[in-house]
Amino acid sequence: MASNGKNTAPGLRAASEIDVDEITGHRRMRRTRVADWSRRLTRETRLSVDDLIWPIFIVPGSNVLEPIDAMPGVNRMSVDKAVEAAKMAADLGIPALATFPNVEMQHRDQTGSYALEPDNLINQTTRATKKAVPNIGVITDVALDPFTDHGHDGILRDGEIVNDETVRQIAAAAVHQADAGADIIAPSDMMDGRIGAIRRALDAAGHQNVAIMSYATKFASALYGPYREAIGTSGLLKGDKRTYYLDPANATEAVRDAGLDVEEGADMLMVKPGLAYLDICQALKDTYGLPVFAYQVSGEYSMIKAGAAAGYVDGERVMMEKLLAFKRAGCDGVLTYFAPEAARMLAKGGW
Ligand code: PBG
């Protein structure tokens, strides 16, 4: 090693004579990256406030803003506070909200019967919001998990989440939600046949203009933990949801499952969780051409917040980068707890 001077080593001599133009054939990918104006000019996807759907958590009472430990910066809100939040969201230009209730234990039972109360917490929220802020879209989840005492999305009988009985109950709950003014019904339960059943029930009730956003591909994920704390189901849930949610290993099955929802009348498709399933987002967009939304779920949100709080990453930049990734993967929009924060960043510009 020491006997050869460093300029005489054959590899180093060869390196000093390399003609890079000969390798690239004069193609230089960096040419368009050289200045901000040209990076802007050649940017392929953009995130806009129009892409954001804001999920919010509702609790009974009034004037309640209750921080959720597992979701820094996110509060459970009483209906009056939710209406204020809806006004703020509308002012920011956020097109729609998705509402999730945390109801008292007395309203939770084996079959989730509170879902069938026309004036339950979720429907109260919709009525108050649509009255005060008619121009914001309200998306309601019809799964039974906020209303069951076992935390599952369906009716539990003899250790099984029974499909067809759950579907009938969900379809009835969807009609109440539409009666309350919901613009989009979003079933997150993964029962078979639910999209067709909800469509039939809505149409029979005169709700032809109420759309269905199917949680078409919902995976049995470890990323829902903070949400379950937010709606108070984490202590209740017995077992897991693998008998009805998709296996995270299965992409072909996910596309087939979404196809059934398309046939049954879904207007929009959702992929949930988001970032770990960008391949599914792209596949659904390419296969069906329907509007596709990703749900950046609670665990995804809280991991970014935790990383930023620890000083490991720049939280704002990570937030924007991950939201943009959904657009690049073909999504039309994102359900995200970051919606107000991202809307403010977008309004400031520079993204
Ligand atoms: C269940 C439901 C879940 C979420 C919304 N509705 C998943 C679950 O608890 O199994 C998760 C949302 C999130 O994690 O942000 N119907």
mmCIF file of C-alpha atoms and ligand atoms in Angstrom:
data_model
loop_
_atom_site.group_PDB
_atom_site.id
_atom_site.type_symbol
_atom_site.label_atom_id
_atom_site.label_comp_id
_atom_site.label_asym_id
_atom_site.label_seq_id
_atom_site.Cartn_x
_atom_site.Cartn_y
_atom_site.Cartn_z
ATOM 1 C CA MET A 1 0.000 0.000 0.000
ATOM 2 C CA ALA A 2 2.583 2.479 1.133
ATOM 3 C CA SER A 3 4.999 1.663 -1.704
ATOM 4 C CA ASN A 4 2.587 2.895 -4.389
ATOM 5 C CA GLY A 5 2.158 6.662 -4.348
ATOM 6 C CA LYS A 6 -1.553 7.543 -4.285
ATOM 7 C CA ASN A 7 -1.605 8.886 -7.870
ATOM 8 C CA THR A 8 -0.052 5.794 -9.307
ATOM 9 C CA ALA A 9 -2.627 3.257 -8.041
ATOM 10 C CA PRO A 10 -4.248 1.955 -11.276
ATOM 11 C CA GLY A 11 -7.826 2.419 -10.062
ATOM 12 C CA LEU A 12 -7.182 5.971 -8.998
ATOM 13 C CA ARG A 13 -5.437 6.785 -12.251
ATOM 14 C CA ALA A 14 -8.405 5.395 -14.196
ATOM 15 C CA ALA A 15 -10.830 7.386 -12.042
ATOM 16 C CA SER A 16 -9.076 10.604 -12.821
ATOM 17 C CA GLU A 17 -9.498 9.968 -16.555
ATOM 18 C CA ILE A 18 -13.188 9.021 -16.574
ATOM 19 C CA ASP A 19 -15.237 10.923 -19.150
ATOM 20 C CA VAL A 20 -18.660 11.303 -17.499
ATOM 21 C CA ASP A 21 -20.228 12.728 -20.684
ATOM 22 C CA GLU A 22 -19.382 9.467 -22.397
ATOM 23 C CA ILE A 23 -21.308 7.600 -19.701
ATOM 24 C CA THR A 24 -24.344 9.867 -19.602
ATOM 25 C CA GLY A 25 -24.412 10.512 -23.331
ATOM 26 C CA HIS A 26 -24.825 14.179 -22.390
ATOM 27 C CA ARG A 27 -28.065 13.375 -20.565
ATOM 28 C CA ARG A 28 -27.995 15.303 -17.310
ATOM 29 C CA MET A 29 -30.906 14.734 -14.966
ATOM 30 C CA ARG A 30 -29.686 17.505 -12.709
ATOM 31 C CA ARG A 31 -30.266 20.172 -15.372
ATOM 32 C CA THR A 32 -33.926 20.696 -14.359
ATOM 33 C CA ARG A 33 -33.088 20.598 -10.650
ATOM 34 C CA VAL A 34 -30.614 23.429 -10.809
ATOM 35 C CA ALA A 35 -32.899 26.283 -9.731
ATOM 36 C CA ASP A 36 -36.042 26.733 -7.725
ATOM 37 C CA TRP A 37 -37.983 28.107 -10.710
ATOM 38 C CA SER A 38 -37.188 25.075 -12.813
ATOM 39 C CA ARG A 39 -37.926 22.637 -10.009
ATOM 40 C CA ARG A 40 -41.332 24.308 -9.686
ATOM 41 C CA LEU A 41 -41.820 24.182 -13.438
ATOM 42 C CA THR A 42 -41.132 20.449 -13.650
ATOM 43 C CA ARG A 43 -42.933 19.373 -10.464
ATOM 44 C CA GLU A 44 -45.298 16.502 -11.283
ATOM 45 C CA THR A 45 -47.638 16.422 -8.313
ATOM 46 C CA ARG A 46 -48.887 19.022 -5.919
ATOM 47 C CA LEU A 47 -50.625 18.985 -2.613
ATOM 48 C CA SER A 48 -53.405 21.509 -2.191
ATOM 49 C CA VAL A 49 -55.877 22.311 0.537
ATOM 50 C CA ASP A 50 -58.517 20.765 -1.735
ATOM 51 C CA ASP A 51 -56.909 17.378 -1.073
ATOM 52 C CA LEU A 52 -57.515 17.390 2.672
ATOM 53 C CA ILE A 53 -60.202 15.679 4.723
ATOM 54 C CA TRP A 54 -60.035 16.315 8.475
ATOM 55 C CA PRO A 55 -61.072 13.505 10.863
ATOM 56 C CA ILE A 56 -62.343 14.825 14.211
ATOM 57 C CA PHE A 57 -63.406 13.183 17.487
ATOM 58 C CA ILE A 58 -66.633 14.065 19.255
ATOM 59 C CA VAL A 59 -67.644 13.663 22.913
ATOM 60 C CA PRO A 60 -70.910 14.457 24.698
ATOM 61 C CA GLY A 61 -71.348 17.695 26.628
ATOM 62 C CA SER A 62 -70.635 21.275 25.771
ATOM 63 C CA ASN A 63 -67.533 23.433 25.757
ATOM 64 C CA VAL A 64 -65.337 20.327 25.992
ATOM 65 C CA LEU A 65 -61.871 20.205 24.452
ATOM 66 C CA GLU A 66 -60.112 17.121 25.733
ATOM 67 C CA PRO A 67 -56.538 16.387 24.647
ATOM 68 C CA ILE A 68 -55.909 12.826 23.453
ATOM 69 C CA ASP A 69 -52.701 11.573 25.089
ATOM 70 C CA ALA A 70 -51.747 9.284 22.230
ATOM 71 C CA MET A 71 -52.335 11.975 19.591
ATOM 72 C CA PRO A 72 -50.438 15.164 20.483
ATOM 73 C CA GLY A 73 -52.291 18.240 19.222
ATOM 74 C CA VAL A 74 -55.609 16.417 18.691
ATOM 75 C CA ASN A 75 -58.616 16.976 20.974
ATOM 76 C CA ARG A 76 -61.902 15.272 21.520
ATOM 77 C CA MET A 77 -64.547 17.990 21.121
ATOM 78 C CA SER A 78 -68.136 18.486 22.191
ATOM 79 C CA VAL A 79 -70.580 19.259 19.384
ATOM 80 C CA ASP A 80 -70.410 23.045 19.920
ATOM 81 C CA LYS A 81 -66.615 22.940 19.693
ATOM 82 C CA ALA A 82 -66.827 20.698 16.644
ATOM 83 C CA VAL A 83 -68.981 23.335 14.962
ATOM 84 C CA GLU A 84 -66.320 25.948 15.728
ATOM 85 C CA ALA A 85 -63.696 23.583 14.323
ATOM 86 C CA ALA A 86 -65.806 23.116 11.196
ATOM 87 C CA LYS A 87 -65.969 26.898 10.710
ATOM 88 C CA MET A 88 -62.211 27.154 11.107
ATOM 89 C CA ALA A 89 -61.697 24.293 8.639
ATOM 90 C CA ALA A 90 -64.024 25.929 6.117
ATOM 91 C CA ASP A 91 -62.146 29.221 6.492
ATOM 92 C CA LEU A 92 -58.914 27.381 5.775
ATOM 93 C CA GLY A 93 -60.503 25.922 2.631
ATOM 94 C CA ILE A 94 -60.608 22.307 3.850
ATOM 95 C CA PRO A 95 -63.367 20.644 1.796
ATOM 96 C CA ALA A 96 -64.650 18.044 4.263
ATOM 97 C CA LEU A 97 -64.648 16.609 7.784
ATOM 98 C CA ALA A 98 -64.909 12.991 8.894
ATOM 99 C CA THR A 99 -66.515 12.580 12.310
ATOM 100 C CA PHE A 100 -65.871 9.889 14.937
ATOM 101 C CA PRO A 101 -67.795 9.732 18.220
ATOM 102 C CA ASN A 102 -66.616 8.663 21.655
ATOM 103 C CA VAL A 103 -69.874 7.828 23.443
ATOM 104 C CA GLU A 104 -70.578 6.997 27.094
ATOM 105 C CA MET A 105 -70.386 3.356 28.144
ATOM 106 C CA GLN A 106 -74.140 3.275 28.744
ATOM 107 C CA HIS A 107 -74.568 3.650 24.960
ATOM 108 C CA ARG A 108 -72.372 0.671 24.126
ATOM 109 C CA ASP A 109 -73.772 -2.857 23.899
ATOM 110 C CA GLN A 110 -73.329 -6.217 22.195
ATOM 111 C CA THR A 111 -74.986 -5.103 18.946
ATOM 112 C CA GLY A 112 -74.069 -1.429 18.807
ATOM 113 C CA SER A 113 -77.715 -0.441 18.975
ATOM 114 C CA TYR A 114 -76.918 3.250 19.607
ATOM 115 C CA ALA A 115 -75.959 3.403 15.906
ATOM 116 C CA LEU A 116 -79.695 3.221 15.211
ATOM 117 C CA GLU A 117 -80.588 6.237 17.381
ATOM 118 C CA PRO A 118 -81.598 8.984 14.954
ATOM 119 C CA ASP A 119 -80.227 11.645 17.305
ATOM 120 C CA ASN A 120 -77.083 9.918 18.509
ATOM 121 C CA LEU A 121 -73.841 11.831 18.996
ATOM 122 C CA ILE A 122 -72.637 11.423 15.427
ATOM 123 C CA ASN A 123 -75.965 12.571 13.988
ATOM 124 C CA GLN A 124 -76.159 15.516 16.409
ATOM 125 C CA THR A 125 -72.746 16.568 15.157
ATOM 126 C CA THR A 126 -73.809 16.354 11.532
ATOM 127 C CA ARG A 127 -77.009 18.350 12.127
ATOM 128 C CA ALA A 128 -75.233 21.109 14.037
ATOM 129 C CA THR A 129 -72.358 21.278 11.562
ATOM 130 C CA LYS A 130 -74.475 21.349 8.410
ATOM 131 C CA LYS A 131 -76.686 24.011 9.959
ATOM 132 C CA ALA A 132 -73.810 26.299 10.942
ATOM 133 C CA VAL A 133 -71.384 25.532 8.119
ATOM 134 C CA PRO A 134 -73.437 24.263 5.172
ATOM 135 C CA ASN A 135 -70.535 24.456 2.748
ATOM 136 C CA ILE A 136 -68.287 21.945 4.396
ATOM 137 C CA GLY A 137 -68.742 18.293 3.461
ATOM 138 C CA VAL A 138 -69.548 15.902 6.295
ATOM 139 C CA ILE A 139 -68.383 12.306 5.997
ATOM 140 C CA THR A 140 -69.690 9.831 8.554
ATOM 141 C CA ASP A 141 -68.364 6.389 9.402
ATOM 142 C CA VAL A 142 -71.098 3.780 9.878
ATOM 143 C CA ALA A 143 -69.051 1.046 11.509
ATOM 144 C CA LEU A 144 -70.415 -0.155 14.838
ATOM 145 C CA ASP A 145 -67.176 -0.051 16.841
ATOM 146 C CA PRO A 146 -67.880 3.209 18.719
ATOM 147 C CA PHE A 147 -71.170 1.691 19.908
ATOM 148 C CA THR A 148 -70.283 -1.901 20.799
ATOM 149 C CA ASP A 149 -69.128 -2.921 24.265
ATOM 150 C CA HIS A 150 -66.534 -5.231 22.684
ATOM 151 C CA GLY A 151 -64.996 -2.667 20.306
ATOM 152 C CA HIS A 152 -65.592 -4.690 17.149
ATOM 153 C CA ASP A 153 -67.057 -3.147 14.000
ATOM 154 C CA GLY A 154 -69.907 -5.616 13.804
ATOM 155 C CA ILE A 155 -72.355 -7.594 15.868
ATOM 156 C CA LEU A 156 -70.654 -10.266 17.953
ATOM 157 C CA ARG A 157 -72.506 -13.579 18.354
ATOM 158 C CA ASP A 158 -70.932 -16.723 19.777
ATOM 159 C CA GLY A 159 -67.454 -15.366 19.233
ATOM 160 C CA GLU A 160 -68.112 -14.418 15.614
ATOM 161 C CA ILE A 161 -68.639 -11.048 13.948
ATOM 162 C CA VAL A 162 -71.786 -11.915 12.020
ATOM 163 C CA ASN A 163 -71.784 -10.451 8.527
ATOM 164 C CA ASP A 164 -75.315 -10.168 7.215
ATOM 165 C CA GLU A 165 -76.996 -8.970 10.389
ATOM 166 C CA THR A 166 -74.263 -6.339 10.730
ATOM 167 C CA VAL A 167 -74.782 -5.230 7.131
ATOM 168 C CA ARG A 168 -78.518 -4.695 7.705
ATOM 169 C CA GLN A 169 -77.826 -2.673 10.862
ATOM 170 C CA ILE A 170 -75.167 -0.584 9.149
ATOM 171 C CA ALA A 171 -77.482 0.145 6.221
ATOM 172 C CA ALA A 172 -80.152 1.352 8.659
ATOM 173 C CA ALA A 173 -77.618 3.481 10.529
ATOM 174 C CA ALA A 174 -76.516 4.988 7.208
ATOM 175 C CA VAL A 175 -80.083 6.137 6.521
ATOM 176 C CA HIS A 176 -80.172 7.946 9.889
ATOM 177 C CA GLN A 177 -76.835 9.551 9.096
ATOM 178 C CA ALA A 178 -78.090 10.726 5.715
ATOM 179 C CA ASP A 179 -81.318 11.998 7.321
ATOM 180 C CA ALA A 180 -79.130 14.064 9.653
ATOM 181 C CA GLY A 181 -77.430 15.625 6.636
ATOM 182 C CA ALA A 182 -74.309 13.533 6.035
ATOM 183 C CA ASP A 183 -72.982 14.112 2.515
ATOM 184 C CA ILE A 184 -70.883 10.979 2.278
ATOM 185 C CA ILE A 185 -71.364 7.681 4.075
ATOM 186 C CA ALA A 186 -68.083 5.916 4.722
ATOM 187 C CA PRO A 187 -68.394 2.347 5.976
ATOM 188 C CA SER A 188 -65.168 1.165 7.637
ATOM 189 C CA ASP A 189 -66.322 -2.236 8.839
ATOM 190 C CA MET A 190 -65.226 -4.483 5.930
ATOM 191 C CA MET A 191 -68.395 -6.633 6.011
ATOM 192 C CA ASP A 192 -69.204 -8.290 2.682
ATOM 193 C CA GLY A 193 -72.069 -6.703 0.743
ATOM 194 C CA ARG A 194 -72.244 -3.510 2.779
ATOM 195 C CA ILE A 195 -71.818 -1.083 -0.117
ATOM 196 C CA GLY A 196 -74.727 -2.554 -2.084
ATOM 197 C CA ALA A 197 -76.884 -2.698 1.025
ATOM 198 C CA ILE A 198 -76.156 0.919 1.991
ATOM 199 C CA ARG A 199 -76.815 2.112 -1.590
ATOM 200 C CA ARG A 200 -80.168 0.340 -1.682
ATOM 201 C CA ALA A 201 -81.184 1.675 1.731
ATOM 202 C CA LEU A 202 -80.133 5.243 0.903
ATOM 203 C CA ASP A 203 -81.942 5.223 -2.429
ATOM 204 C CA ALA A 204 -85.103 3.789 -0.874
ATOM 205 C CA ALA A 205 -85.016 6.669 1.621
ATOM 206 C CA GLY A 206 -84.665 9.273 -1.137
ATOM 207 C CA HIS A 207 -80.967 9.918 -0.529
ATOM 208 C CA GLN A 208 -79.779 9.442 -4.130
ATOM 209 C CA ASN A 209 -77.324 12.314 -3.763
ATOM 210 C CA VAL A 210 -75.626 10.960 -0.696
ATOM 211 C CA ALA A 211 -72.359 9.378 -1.833
ATOM 212 C CA ILE A 212 -70.537 6.341 -0.521
ATOM 213 C CA MET A 213 -66.820 6.432 0.166
ATOM 214 C CA SER A 214 -65.898 2.833 0.788
ATOM 215 C CA TYR A 215 -63.112 2.013 3.195
ATOM 216 C CA ALA A 216 -62.516 -0.495 0.431
ATOM 217 C CA THR A 217 -59.179 -1.809 1.493
ATOM 218 C CA LYS A 218 -58.831 -1.672 5.214
ATOM 219 C CA PHE A 219 -55.981 -3.697 6.577
ATOM 220 C CA ALA A 220 -55.624 -5.396 9.956
ATOM 221 C CA SER A 221 -52.996 -2.890 11.029
ATOM 222 C CA ALA A 222 -51.074 -2.061 14.182
ATOM 223 C CA LEU A 223 -51.374 1.625 13.291
ATOM 224 C CA TYR A 224 -54.882 2.191 14.691
ATOM 225 C CA GLY A 225 -53.825 2.216 18.370
ATOM 226 C CA PRO A 226 -54.124 5.954 19.099
ATOM 227 C CA TYR A 227 -57.559 6.111 17.406
ATOM 228 C CA ARG A 228 -58.828 3.385 19.703
ATOM 229 C CA GLU A 229 -57.727 5.472 22.660
ATOM 230 C CA ALA A 230 -59.436 8.497 21.086
ATOM 231 C CA ILE A 231 -62.842 6.793 20.825
ATOM 232 C CA GLY A 232 -62.419 4.762 23.998
ATOM 233 C CA THR A 233 -62.331 1.265 22.503
ATOM 234 C CA SER A 234 -58.763 0.257 23.327
ATOM 235 C CA GLY A 235 -59.716 -1.157 26.722
ATOM 236 C CA LEU A 236 -62.776 -2.889 25.292
ATOM 237 C CA LEU A 237 -61.513 -4.671 22.207
ATOM 238 C CA LYS A 238 -61.368 -8.418 22.647
ATOM 239 C CA GLY A 239 -59.147 -10.226 20.189
ATOM 240 C CA ASP A 240 -58.325 -8.575 16.895
ATOM 241 C CA LYS A 241 -60.037 -7.719 13.615
ATOM 242 C CA ARG A 242 -58.291 -10.219 11.354
ATOM 243 C CA THR A 243 -61.466 -12.139 10.521
ATOM 244 C CA TYR A 244 -62.804 -9.124 8.646
ATOM 245 C CA TYR A 245 -59.992 -6.659 7.832
ATOM 246 C CA LEU A 246 -57.491 -7.465 5.061
ATOM 247 C CA ASP A 247 -54.206 -9.250 5.686
ATOM 248 C CA PRO A 248 -51.386 -6.675 5.264
ATOM 249 C CA ALA A 249 -49.628 -9.237 3.054
ATOM 250 C CA ASN A 250 -52.364 -9.277 0.391
ATOM 251 C CA ALA A 251 -52.452 -6.848 -2.522
ATOM 252 C CA THR A 252 -54.301 -8.951 -5.115
ATOM 253 C CA GLU A 253 -57.058 -9.714 -2.638
ATOM 254 C CA ALA A 254 -57.278 -6.006 -1.781
ATOM 255 C CA VAL A 255 -57.833 -5.081 -5.434
ATOM 256 C CA ARG A 256 -60.506 -7.818 -5.793
ATOM 257 C CA ASP A 257 -62.247 -6.666 -2.624
ATOM 258 C CA ALA A 258 -62.307 -3.061 -3.840
ATOM 259 C CA GLY A 259 -63.699 -4.294 -7.172
ATOM 260 C CA LEU A 260 -66.753 -5.686 -5.420
ATOM 261 C CA ASP A 261 -67.335 -2.308 -3.784
ATOM 262 C CA VAL A 262 -67.106 -0.634 -7.184
ATOM 263 C CA GLU A 263 -69.668 -3.092 -8.617
ATOM 264 C CA GLU A 264 -71.952 -2.528 -5.627
ATOM 265 C CA GLY A 265 -71.964 1.230 -6.216
ATOM 266 C CA ALA A 266 -69.127 2.862 -4.298
ATOM 267 C CA ASP A 267 -68.524 6.423 -5.510
ATOM 268 C CA MET A 268 -65.047 6.696 -4.009
ATOM 269 C CA LEU A 269 -62.519 4.277 -2.601
ATOM 270 C CA MET A 270 -60.303 4.563 0.432
ATOM 271 C CA VAL A 271 -57.078 2.860 1.371
ATOM 272 C CA LYS A 272 -56.323 2.529 5.062
ATOM 273 C CA PRO A 273 -53.739 2.855 6.561
ATOM 274 C CA GLY A 274 -51.957 5.135 4.144
ATOM 275 C CA LEU A 275 -48.228 5.243 3.751
ATOM 276 C CA ALA A 276 -47.498 1.536 4.153
ATOM 277 C CA TYR A 277 -50.061 0.845 1.399
ATOM 278 C CA LEU A 278 -49.108 3.238 -1.402
ATOM 279 C CA ASP A 279 -48.923 0.277 -3.795
ATOM 280 C CA ILE A 280 -52.611 -0.341 -3.136
ATOM 281 C CA CYS A 281 -53.448 3.348 -3.722
ATOM 282 C CA GLN A 282 -51.755 3.209 -7.095
ATOM 283 C CA ALA A 283 -53.358 -0.119 -8.006
ATOM 284 C CA LEU A 284 -56.884 1.054 -7.164
ATOM 285 C CA LYS A 285 -56.463 4.284 -9.105
ATOM 286 C CA ASP A 286 -55.060 2.483 -12.143
ATOM 287 C CA THR A 287 -57.629 -0.332 -12.014
ATOM 288 C CA TYR A 288 -60.875 1.522 -11.328
ATOM 289 C CA GLY A 289 -60.313 5.204 -12.079
ATOM 290 C CA LEU A 290 -62.599 6.221 -9.231
ATOM 291 C CA PRO A 291 -61.582 8.947 -6.793
ATOM 292 C CA VAL A 292 -59.172 7.293 -4.348
ATOM 293 C CA PHE A 293 -58.388 8.557 -0.859
ATOM 294 C CA ALA A 294 -55.792 7.409 1.624
ATOM 295 C CA TYR A 295 -56.373 7.525 5.360
ATOM 296 C CA GLN A 296 -53.189 8.599 7.084
ATOM 297 C CA VAL A 297 -54.240 6.927 10.316
ATOM 298 C CA SER A 298 -53.675 7.804 13.945
ATOM 299 C CA GLY A 299 -50.488 5.755 14.343
ATOM 300 C CA GLU A 300 -48.944 7.427 11.314
ATOM 301 C CA TYR A 301 -49.825 10.838 12.720
ATOM 302 C CA SER A 302 -48.556 10.134 16.211
ATOM 303 C CA MET A 303 -45.258 8.662 14.987
ATOM 304 C CA ILE A 304 -44.503 11.870 13.096
ATOM 305 C CA LYS A 305 -45.447 13.959 16.139
ATOM 306 C CA ALA A 306 -43.308 11.792 18.420
ATOM 307 C CA GLY A 307 -40.323 11.907 16.069
ATOM 308 C CA ALA A 308 -40.584 15.669 15.838
ATOM 309 C CA ALA A 309 -41.005 16.101 19.603
ATOM 310 C CA ALA A 310 -37.881 14.016 20.182
ATOM 311 C CA GLY A 311 -36.025 16.228 17.732
ATOM 312 C CA TYR A 312 -35.216 13.326 15.389
ATOM 313 C CA VAL A 313 -36.991 14.783 12.361
ATOM 314 C CA ASP A 314 -38.420 18.088 11.183
ATOM 315 C CA GLY A 315 -42.111 17.412 11.821
ATOM 316 C CA GLU A 316 -43.489 19.968 9.364
ATOM 317 C CA ARG A 317 -41.342 18.790 6.496
ATOM 318 C CA VAL A 318 -42.060 15.131 7.201
ATOM 319 C CA MET A 319 -45.785 15.927 7.332
ATOM 320 C CA MET A 320 -45.727 17.632 3.932
ATOM 321 C CA GLU A 321 -43.506 15.000 2.331
ATOM 322 C CA LYS A 322 -45.736 12.162 3.438
ATOM 323 C CA LEU A 323 -48.926 13.932 2.375
ATOM 324 C CA LEU A 324 -47.411 14.611 -1.033
ATOM 325 C CA ALA A 325 -46.496 10.920 -1.354
ATOM 326 C CA PHE A 326 -50.204 10.077 -1.429
ATOM 327 C CA LYS A 327 -50.713 12.394 -4.387
ATOM 328 C CA ARG A 328 -47.759 10.871 -6.204
ATOM 329 C CA ALA A 329 -49.245 7.398 -5.661
ATOM 330 C CA GLY A 330 -52.424 8.471 -7.459
ATOM 331 C CA CYS A 331 -54.641 9.517 -4.565
ATOM 332 C CA ASP A 332 -57.146 12.312 -5.037
ATOM 333 C CA GLY A 333 -56.933 13.273 -1.390
ATOM 334 C CA VAL A 334 -56.004 12.271 2.137
ATOM 335 C CA LEU A 335 -57.836 11.905 5.417
ATOM 336 C CA THR A 336 -55.356 13.369 7.856
ATOM 337 C CA TYR A 337 -55.278 14.686 11.414
ATOM 338 C CA PHE A 338 -52.743 17.176 10.051
ATOM 339 C CA ALA A 339 -55.391 18.825 7.834
ATOM 340 C CA PRO A 340 -55.501 22.249 9.574
ATOM 341 C CA GLU A 341 -51.723 22.320 10.073
ATOM 342 C CA ALA A 342 -51.083 21.336 6.458
ATOM 343 C CA ALA A 343 -53.676 23.839 5.204
ATOM 344 C CA ARG A 344 -51.869 26.612 7.067
ATOM 345 C CA MET A 345 -48.512 25.534 5.646
ATOM 346 C CA LEU A 346 -49.970 25.461 2.143
ATOM 347 C CA ALA A 347 -51.463 28.917 2.594
ATOM 348 C CA LYS A 348 -48.054 30.244 3.601
ATOM 349 C CA GLY A 349 -46.655 28.916 0.315
ATOM 350 C CA GLY A 350 -43.278 27.491 -0.435
ATOM 351 C CA TRP A 351 -44.551 23.919 -0.667
HETATM 352 C C1 PBG B 1 -63.011 1.202 12.851
HETATM 353 C C2 PBG B 1 -62.129 2.358 12.589
HETATM 354 C C3 PBG B 1 -60.739 2.336 12.711
HETATM 355 C C4 PBG B 1 -60.283 3.617 12.457
HETATM 356 C C5 PBG B 1 -61.388 4.394 12.103
HETATM 357 N N1 PBG B 1 -62.537 3.597 12.187
HETATM 358 C C6 PBG B 1 -59.835 1.202 12.978
HETATM 359 C C7 PBG B 1 -60.011 0.376 14.147
HETATM 360 O O1 PBG B 1 -60.219 0.843 15.260
HETATM 361 O O2 PBG B 1 -59.912 -0.831 13.973
HETATM 362 C C8 PBG B 1 -58.852 4.028 12.545
HETATM 363 C C9 PBG B 1 -58.517 5.435 12.313
HETATM 364 C C10 PBG B 1 -57.165 5.815 12.774
HETATM 365 O O3 PBG B 1 -56.381 4.992 13.289
HETATM 366 O O4 PBG B 1 -56.844 6.989 12.603
HETATM 367 N N2 PBG B 1 -64.228 1.226 12.255
#
